[in-house]
Coordinates of C-alpha atoms (C1' of nucleotides) in Angstrom, one line a residue:
Chain A
M1 CA -26.7 12.9 -20.9
S2 CA -27.6 13.6 -18.3
S3 CA -30.7 16.0 -17.4
S4 CA -28.0 19.2 -16.3
V5 CA -29.7 20.8 -14.3
T6 CA -27.9 24.0 -14.5
G7 CA -30.2 25.7 -12.7
A8 CA -30.0 24.0 -9.1
A9 CA -26.5 24.8 -8.2
A10 CA -26.7 28.1 -8.5
G11 CA -29.0 29.5 -6.4
S12 CA -25.9 31.5 -5.0
G13 CA -26.1 34.0 -7.4
G14 CA -23.1 33.9 -9.4
V15 CA -20.3 33.1 -6.9
G16 CA -19.2 36.7 -8.0
G17 CA -17.1 36.0 -11.0
F18 CA -13.6 35.8 -10.7
G19 CA -13.4 38.1 -13.8
A20 CA -10.7 35.8 -14.6
G21 CA -12.1 36.0 -17.8
G22 CA -9.2 37.1 -19.4
D23 CA -6.6 35.5 -18.7
D24 CA -2.9 35.4 -19.8
G25 CA -3.0 31.6 -21.1
G26 CA -6.1 32.7 -23.6
S27 CA -6.5 28.9 -23.8
N28 CA -10.0 27.2 -24.8
N29 CA -12.4 28.2 -22.9
D30 CA -15.1 28.7 -26.1
K31 CA -18.4 26.7 -23.9
R32 CA -21.2 28.7 -21.7
K33 CA -20.3 28.5 -18.3
R34 CA -22.0 30.6 -15.7
L35 CA -21.3 27.7 -12.8
A36 CA -20.1 28.3 -9.6
Y37 CA -18.1 25.4 -10.6
K38 CA -15.3 26.4 -12.7
R39 CA -12.2 24.6 -13.9
L40 CA -8.6 26.2 -13.8
T41 CA -7.1 27.2 -16.4
S42 CA -3.8 25.6 -17.2
A43 CA -2.1 28.2 -16.4
Q44 CA -3.2 28.5 -12.8
T45 CA -2.8 25.4 -12.1
A46 CA 0.9 25.6 -13.2
K47 CA 1.7 28.4 -10.6
L48 CA -0.1 26.6 -7.9
E49 CA 1.8 23.0 -8.9
K50 CA 5.0 25.0 -8.9
Y51 CA 4.5 26.7 -5.3
I52 CA 3.3 23.8 -3.6
I53 CA 6.5 22.3 -4.2
D54 CA 8.1 24.0 -2.2
C55 CA 5.6 25.6 0.1
P56 CA 2.7 22.4 0.5
H57 CA 0.7 24.6 3.8
P58 CA 1.0 28.0 2.6
D59 CA -1.2 30.0 5.7
E60 CA -3.3 32.6 5.4
A61 CA -1.4 35.1 3.7
Q62 CA 0.7 33.3 1.7
R63 CA -2.3 32.3 0.0
R64 CA -4.4 35.3 0.2
Q65 CA -1.1 36.5 -2.2
L66 CA -0.5 33.5 -3.9
A67 CA -5.0 34.1 -4.2
E68 CA -4.4 37.7 -6.1
E69 CA -1.3 36.1 -8.5
V70 CA -3.1 33.4 -9.8
G71 CA -6.2 35.2 -10.0
I72 CA -8.8 33.1 -8.1
E73 CA -10.1 33.8 -4.1
P74 CA -7.8 32.3 -1.9
K75 CA -11.1 30.1 -0.4
Q76 CA -9.8 28.3 -3.6
V77 CA -6.5 28.6 -3.1
K78 CA -7.6 26.7 -0.2
F79 CA -9.3 24.9 -1.5
W80 CA -6.7 23.6 -4.1
F81 CA -3.9 23.1 -1.8
Q82 CA -6.2 20.6 0.4
N83 CA -7.5 18.7 -2.4
K84 CA -3.6 18.4 -4.0
R85 CA -2.4 17.4 -0.6
T86 CA -4.8 14.5 -1.1
Q87 CA -4.4 13.2 -4.6
I88 CA 0.1 13.6 -4.1
K89 CA -0.8 11.4 -0.7
N90 CA -2.4 8.9 -3.1
Q91 CA -0.4 8.6 -6.1
H92 CA 2.4 8.2 -3.3
E93 CA 0.1 5.1 -1.9
R94 CA -0.6 4.2 -5.4
A95 CA 3.2 4.2 -6.0
D96 CA 4.2 2.4 -3.2
N97 CA 1.3 -0.6 -4.2
N98 CA 3.7 -0.6 -7.9
A99 CA 6.9 -1.5 -5.9
L100 CA 5.8 -3.2 -3.2
R101 CA 4.0 -6.4 -5.5
A102 CA 7.1 -5.6 -8.3
E103 CA 9.7 -6.2 -4.5
N104 CA 6.9 -8.6 -3.9
E105 CA 7.2 -10.8 -6.9
R106 CA 11.2 -10.7 -6.3
I107 CA 11.2 -12.1 -3.4
Q108 CA 9.3 -14.9 -4.0
N109 CA 11.3 -15.6 -6.8
E110 CA 14.3 -15.6 -4.4
N111 CA 12.2 -17.8 -2.1
L112 CA 11.2 -20.9 -4.8
L113 CA 15.1 -20.5 -5.8
M114 CA 16.1 -20.8 -2.3
R115 CA 13.4 -23.9 -0.9
E116 CA 14.8 -25.6 -3.4
A117 CA 18.6 -25.0 -2.8
L118 CA 17.7 -26.4 0.8
N119 CA 16.0 -29.7 -1.0
N120 CA 18.4 -30.3 -3.1
I121 CA 21.5 -30.5 -0.7
L122 CA 21.6 -33.8 0.4
C123 CA 24.2 -35.4 2.1
P124 CA 27.0 -37.7 0.1
F125 CA 26.6 -40.0 3.7
C126 CA 23.6 -40.8 4.5
G127 CA 21.4 -39.7 1.8
G128 CA 19.8 -37.3 4.4
P129 CA 18.8 -33.9 4.2
P130 CA 21.1 -31.5 4.7
S131 CA 23.3 -30.6 7.8
T132 CA 20.5 -28.9 9.4
D133 CA 19.0 -31.7 11.0
E134 CA 20.5 -32.3 14.4
D135 CA 20.3 -36.3 13.1
H136 CA 21.9 -36.0 10.1
E137 CA 24.8 -33.6 11.4
L138 CA 25.3 -35.8 14.5
Y139 CA 26.4 -38.5 11.6
V140 CA 28.3 -36.5 10.0
Q141 CA 30.5 -35.3 13.0
R142 CA 30.8 -38.9 13.5
M143 CA 32.1 -39.7 10.6
A144 CA 34.5 -37.2 11.1
L145 CA 36.3 -38.3 14.7
E146 CA 36.4 -42.1 13.1
N147 CA 38.1 -40.7 10.4
A148 CA 40.8 -38.5 12.5
H149 CA 41.4 -41.4 14.7
L150 CA 41.9 -43.7 12.1
K151 CA 44.5 -41.9 11.0
E152 CA 45.7 -41.3 14.1
Q153 CA 46.0 -45.2 14.8
A154 CA 47.3 -45.3 11.3
S155 CA 50.4 -42.7 11.6
Q156 CA 50.9 -44.5 15.0
N157 CA 51.2 -47.9 13.6
Y158 CA 53.5 -46.3 10.6
S159 CA 56.0 -45.1 10.3
F160 CA 55.2 -43.3 7.4
N161 CA 52.6 -41.4 6.7
G162 CA 50.3 -43.9 4.1
L163 CA 48.0 -40.4 3.6
T164 CA 49.1 -38.8 1.0
E165 CA 48.9 -42.0 -1.1
I166 CA 45.2 -42.1 -1.1
Y167 CA 44.5 -38.8 -1.5
N168 CA 46.6 -39.4 -4.5
I169 CA 44.6 -41.8 -6.0
Y170 CA 42.0 -40.0 -7.5
Chain B
M1 CA -11.5 39.9 4.3
S2 CA -11.1 36.7 6.3
S3 CA -13.5 34.4 5.0
S4 CA -14.1 33.3 8.9
V5 CA -16.5 30.8 9.3
T6 CA -18.7 32.0 12.7
G7 CA -20.9 28.9 11.4
A8 CA -22.7 27.3 13.9
A9 CA -20.7 24.8 15.7
A10 CA -23.2 23.4 16.7
G11 CA -24.2 20.8 14.2
S12 CA -21.0 18.7 16.1
G13 CA -22.8 15.2 17.7
G14 CA -26.7 13.9 16.7
V15 CA -26.5 16.0 13.8
G16 CA -30.1 16.1 14.4
G17 CA -31.1 12.4 13.8
F18 CA -34.3 11.2 12.6
G19 CA -35.6 13.9 10.1
A20 CA -38.4 12.0 9.8
G21 CA -40.6 13.7 7.2
G22 CA -40.4 16.3 5.6
D23 CA -37.2 17.9 5.7
D24 CA -36.6 18.0 2.6
G25 CA -38.6 21.0 1.3
G26 CA -34.9 23.1 2.8
S27 CA -36.7 23.5 6.3
N28 CA -33.1 25.3 6.1
N29 CA -33.5 29.3 6.4
D30 CA -30.0 30.2 5.6
K31 CA -29.9 33.7 5.4
R32 CA -26.6 33.2 3.4
K33 CA -26.5 31.3 -0.6
R34 CA -27.9 28.4 -0.7
L35 CA -25.9 26.0 -1.2
A36 CA -26.2 23.2 -3.3
Y37 CA -24.4 21.2 -1.1
K38 CA -26.3 19.6 0.9
R39 CA -25.3 16.3 3.3
L40 CA -27.8 13.5 3.4
T41 CA -29.0 11.9 6.5
S42 CA -27.7 8.7 8.4
A43 CA -30.7 7.3 7.3
Q44 CA -30.9 7.9 3.7
T45 CA -27.4 6.8 3.6
A46 CA -28.6 3.7 5.4
K47 CA -31.2 3.2 3.1
L48 CA -28.6 3.7 0.0
E49 CA -26.0 1.3 1.2
K50 CA -28.2 -0.9 2.1
Y51 CA -29.6 -1.0 -0.9
I52 CA -25.9 -1.0 -3.6
I53 CA -24.9 -4.6 -1.0
D54 CA -27.5 -6.2 -3.7
C55 CA -27.0 -4.1 -6.8
P56 CA -24.3 -1.8 -7.3
H57 CA -25.7 -0.6 -10.6
P58 CA -28.9 0.6 -10.8
D59 CA -30.7 1.9 -13.9
E60 CA -32.9 4.1 -14.3
A61 CA -36.0 2.8 -13.8
Q62 CA -33.9 1.3 -10.7
R63 CA -32.6 4.8 -9.1
R64 CA -35.4 7.1 -9.6
Q65 CA -37.4 4.7 -7.6
L66 CA -34.8 4.6 -4.5
A67 CA -35.0 8.3 -5.2
E68 CA -38.5 8.9 -4.1
E69 CA -38.5 5.9 -1.1
V70 CA -35.3 7.9 0.4
G71 CA -36.4 11.5 -0.6
I72 CA -33.7 12.9 -2.8
E73 CA -33.1 13.9 -6.2
P74 CA -32.7 10.6 -8.9
K75 CA -29.5 12.5 -10.0
Q76 CA -28.0 12.3 -6.4
V77 CA -29.1 8.9 -6.4
K78 CA -26.2 8.8 -9.2
F79 CA -24.3 10.6 -8.2
W80 CA -24.4 9.1 -4.5
F81 CA -23.4 5.9 -5.9
Q82 CA -20.9 7.2 -7.8
N83 CA -19.1 8.1 -5.2
K84 CA -20.0 4.6 -3.9
R85 CA -18.2 3.2 -6.3
T86 CA -15.8 4.8 -6.0
Q87 CA -14.9 4.3 -2.3
I88 CA -15.0 1.2 -2.0
K89 CA -12.9 0.9 -4.6
N90 CA -10.1 3.0 -3.4
Q91 CA -10.6 0.9 0.3
H92 CA -10.5 -2.3 -1.6
E93 CA -7.1 -1.1 -2.9
R94 CA -5.6 0.3 0.5
A95 CA -6.6 -3.3 1.8
D96 CA -4.2 -5.3 -0.8
N97 CA -1.5 -3.1 0.2
N98 CA -2.1 -3.3 3.2
A99 CA -2.2 -7.5 2.6
L100 CA 1.2 -7.0 0.6
R101 CA 3.0 -4.8 2.9
A102 CA 2.2 -8.2 5.7
E103 CA 2.6 -11.0 2.6
N104 CA 5.9 -8.8 1.4
E105 CA 8.1 -9.2 5.3
R106 CA 6.8 -12.6 6.0
I107 CA 8.3 -13.8 2.9
Q108 CA 11.3 -11.3 3.4
N109 CA 11.9 -13.2 6.9
E110 CA 11.2 -16.3 5.7
N111 CA 14.2 -15.2 3.0
L112 CA 16.4 -14.0 5.6
L113 CA 16.2 -17.8 7.8
M114 CA 17.0 -19.9 4.1
R115 CA 19.6 -17.0 3.6
E116 CA 21.1 -18.0 7.1
A117 CA 20.3 -21.5 7.0
L118 CA 22.3 -21.6 3.5
N119 CA 25.0 -19.8 5.2
N120 CA 25.1 -22.2 8.0
I121 CA 25.8 -25.6 6.2
L122 CA 29.3 -26.0 6.0
C123 CA 31.3 -28.9 5.7
P124 CA 33.0 -30.5 8.8
F125 CA 35.3 -31.6 6.4
C126 CA 37.0 -28.8 4.7
G127 CA 34.6 -25.9 6.5
G128 CA 33.7 -25.1 2.4
P129 CA 30.4 -24.8 0.7
P130 CA 28.0 -27.3 0.2
S131 CA 27.5 -30.1 -1.7
T132 CA 26.1 -28.0 -4.4
D133 CA 29.1 -27.3 -5.3
E134 CA 31.2 -30.2 -6.9
D135 CA 34.6 -29.2 -5.7
H136 CA 33.1 -30.0 -2.7
E137 CA 31.4 -33.2 -3.5
L138 CA 34.6 -34.8 -5.5
Y139 CA 35.8 -34.1 -2.0
V140 CA 33.9 -35.2 0.3
Q141 CA 34.3 -38.4 -1.5
R142 CA 37.6 -38.5 -1.6
M143 CA 37.3 -38.6 2.7
A144 CA 34.7 -41.2 2.1
L145 CA 37.1 -43.2 0.1
E146 CA 40.2 -42.2 2.9
N147 CA 37.5 -43.5 5.7
A148 CA 37.0 -46.6 4.0
H149 CA 40.2 -47.5 2.9
L150 CA 42.1 -47.0 6.5
K151 CA 39.1 -48.7 8.0
E152 CA 40.5 -51.9 5.9
Q153 CA 43.6 -51.1 6.7
A154 CA 42.7 -51.2 10.1
S155 CA 41.3 -54.4 10.3
Q156 CA 44.1 -55.8 8.5
N157 CA 46.3 -54.7 10.8
Y158 CA 44.8 -55.8 14.1
S159 CA 42.2 -58.8 15.2
F160 CA 39.7 -56.9 16.1
N161 CA 37.5 -53.7 14.9
G162 CA 38.4 -51.0 17.2
L163 CA 35.9 -48.9 15.9
T164 CA 33.5 -49.5 18.2
E165 CA 34.9 -48.4 21.0
I166 CA 35.3 -44.7 18.4
Y167 CA 32.0 -44.6 18.5
N168 CA 30.5 -45.4 21.7
I169 CA 33.2 -42.2 23.1
Y170 CA 30.4 -40.0 23.2
Chain C
dT1 C1' -11.4 28.5 23.3
dT2 C1' -10.4 28.8 18.4
dC3 C1' -7.7 27.8 14.4
dT4 C1' -6.5 24.5 11.0
dA5 C1' -5.3 20.2 8.8
dA6 C1' -6.9 16.0 7.3
dT7 C1' -11.4 14.0 6.3
dA8 C1' -15.1 12.4 4.3
dT9 C1' -18.9 13.4 0.9
dA10 C1' -21.2 15.9 -2.4
dA11 C1' -21.0 17.4 -7.5
dT12 C1' -19.3 19.2 -12.3
dG13 C1' -17.5 18.0 -16.6
dC14 C1' -14.6 15.0 -19.4
dG15 C1' -13.0 10.8 -22.6
Chain D
dC1 C1' -19.6 4.8 -16.2
dG2 C1' -15.5 5.7 -14.7
dC3 C1' -12.2 9.5 -13.4
dA4 C1' -10.4 13.4 -11.5
dT5 C1' -11.0 17.7 -10.1
dT6 C1' -13.6 21.2 -7.3
dA7 C1' -16.4 22.0 -3.4
dT8 C1' -18.3 21.5 0.7
dA9 C1' -19.1 20.1 6.0
dT10 C1' -17.4 17.4 9.4
dT11 C1' -13.9 15.5 12.7
dA12 C1' -9.8 15.4 14.5
dG13 C1' -6.1 17.3 16.7
dT14 C1' -2.4 21.6 18.1

DNA sequence: TTCTAATATAATGCG
DNA sequence: CGCATTATATTAGT
């Protein structure tokens, strides 16, 4: 659709066709197109993408050579690298986003489990909150001290240690 | 061969500002090729941005009217809305990403604290894992029983309860 | 200052 | 239309 008014953009007069017509790949290209806007062939894109891996920031000389090698104008090479860098950046951002979401879910699950675990810990003595509570801790410590003192008294008053018996009751 | 841009760098700054009346006709006489790419004035952008708030998806009729009102081609209006929508979308995505990062960090901290809390809960008696452990619970119960037995024995052997003293030591 | 990388925006074509 | 891509213009940084 769209009222393709192709004329408008062409004012520049052809932008000097890149005579790239006979590309090696020989892929596609059957529609009539004389516009300044031209899509790169898959072969050209492949070369550029292969190049950008080792050298994301080619200088002008490198760009010129690459332009000749690929068959496009140095200007286009410059544009291509600029746009490609932003594209890669966006892709990274998107990947990070996904990773973050996954990590978030994992951590949230862990969080829930730990919350539950903390809530399920109840003191066998006071039946109250766990030892993170100061009062409870005091309570337990008193109990321990009481126990120790009782043991001591018991051992002082009796010549034998009756605790063994107690331990083995169960 | 370098496509050095000898263009006037004067553009920086105000960009001319209003351009109220007839800017459209291309008062710009460029000796070079006339580019299809033309930047909108801030006033035009302002109108479009104001419009998109209430109506992000104008139909063709609305676009035509808006085009006349703003002083650009309907086609450009269409482009502008398309590009603007994706831009807004990307901005939202970025914001979400940041929010996610913050949330993630918050939860991580909370998890760390909970982990620490769980690890710090040690039985004052056996020094082992907390009451979620079956063996530990048994151990604590035995201790409680032992304590009770010792108390009983103590009260049997002495006419007074010496525990009060113990409790008040601290 | 000039240069260029990064960015924002305009415009094209495809599915 | 949404989306990716190509191209141009402007801003920022060394």
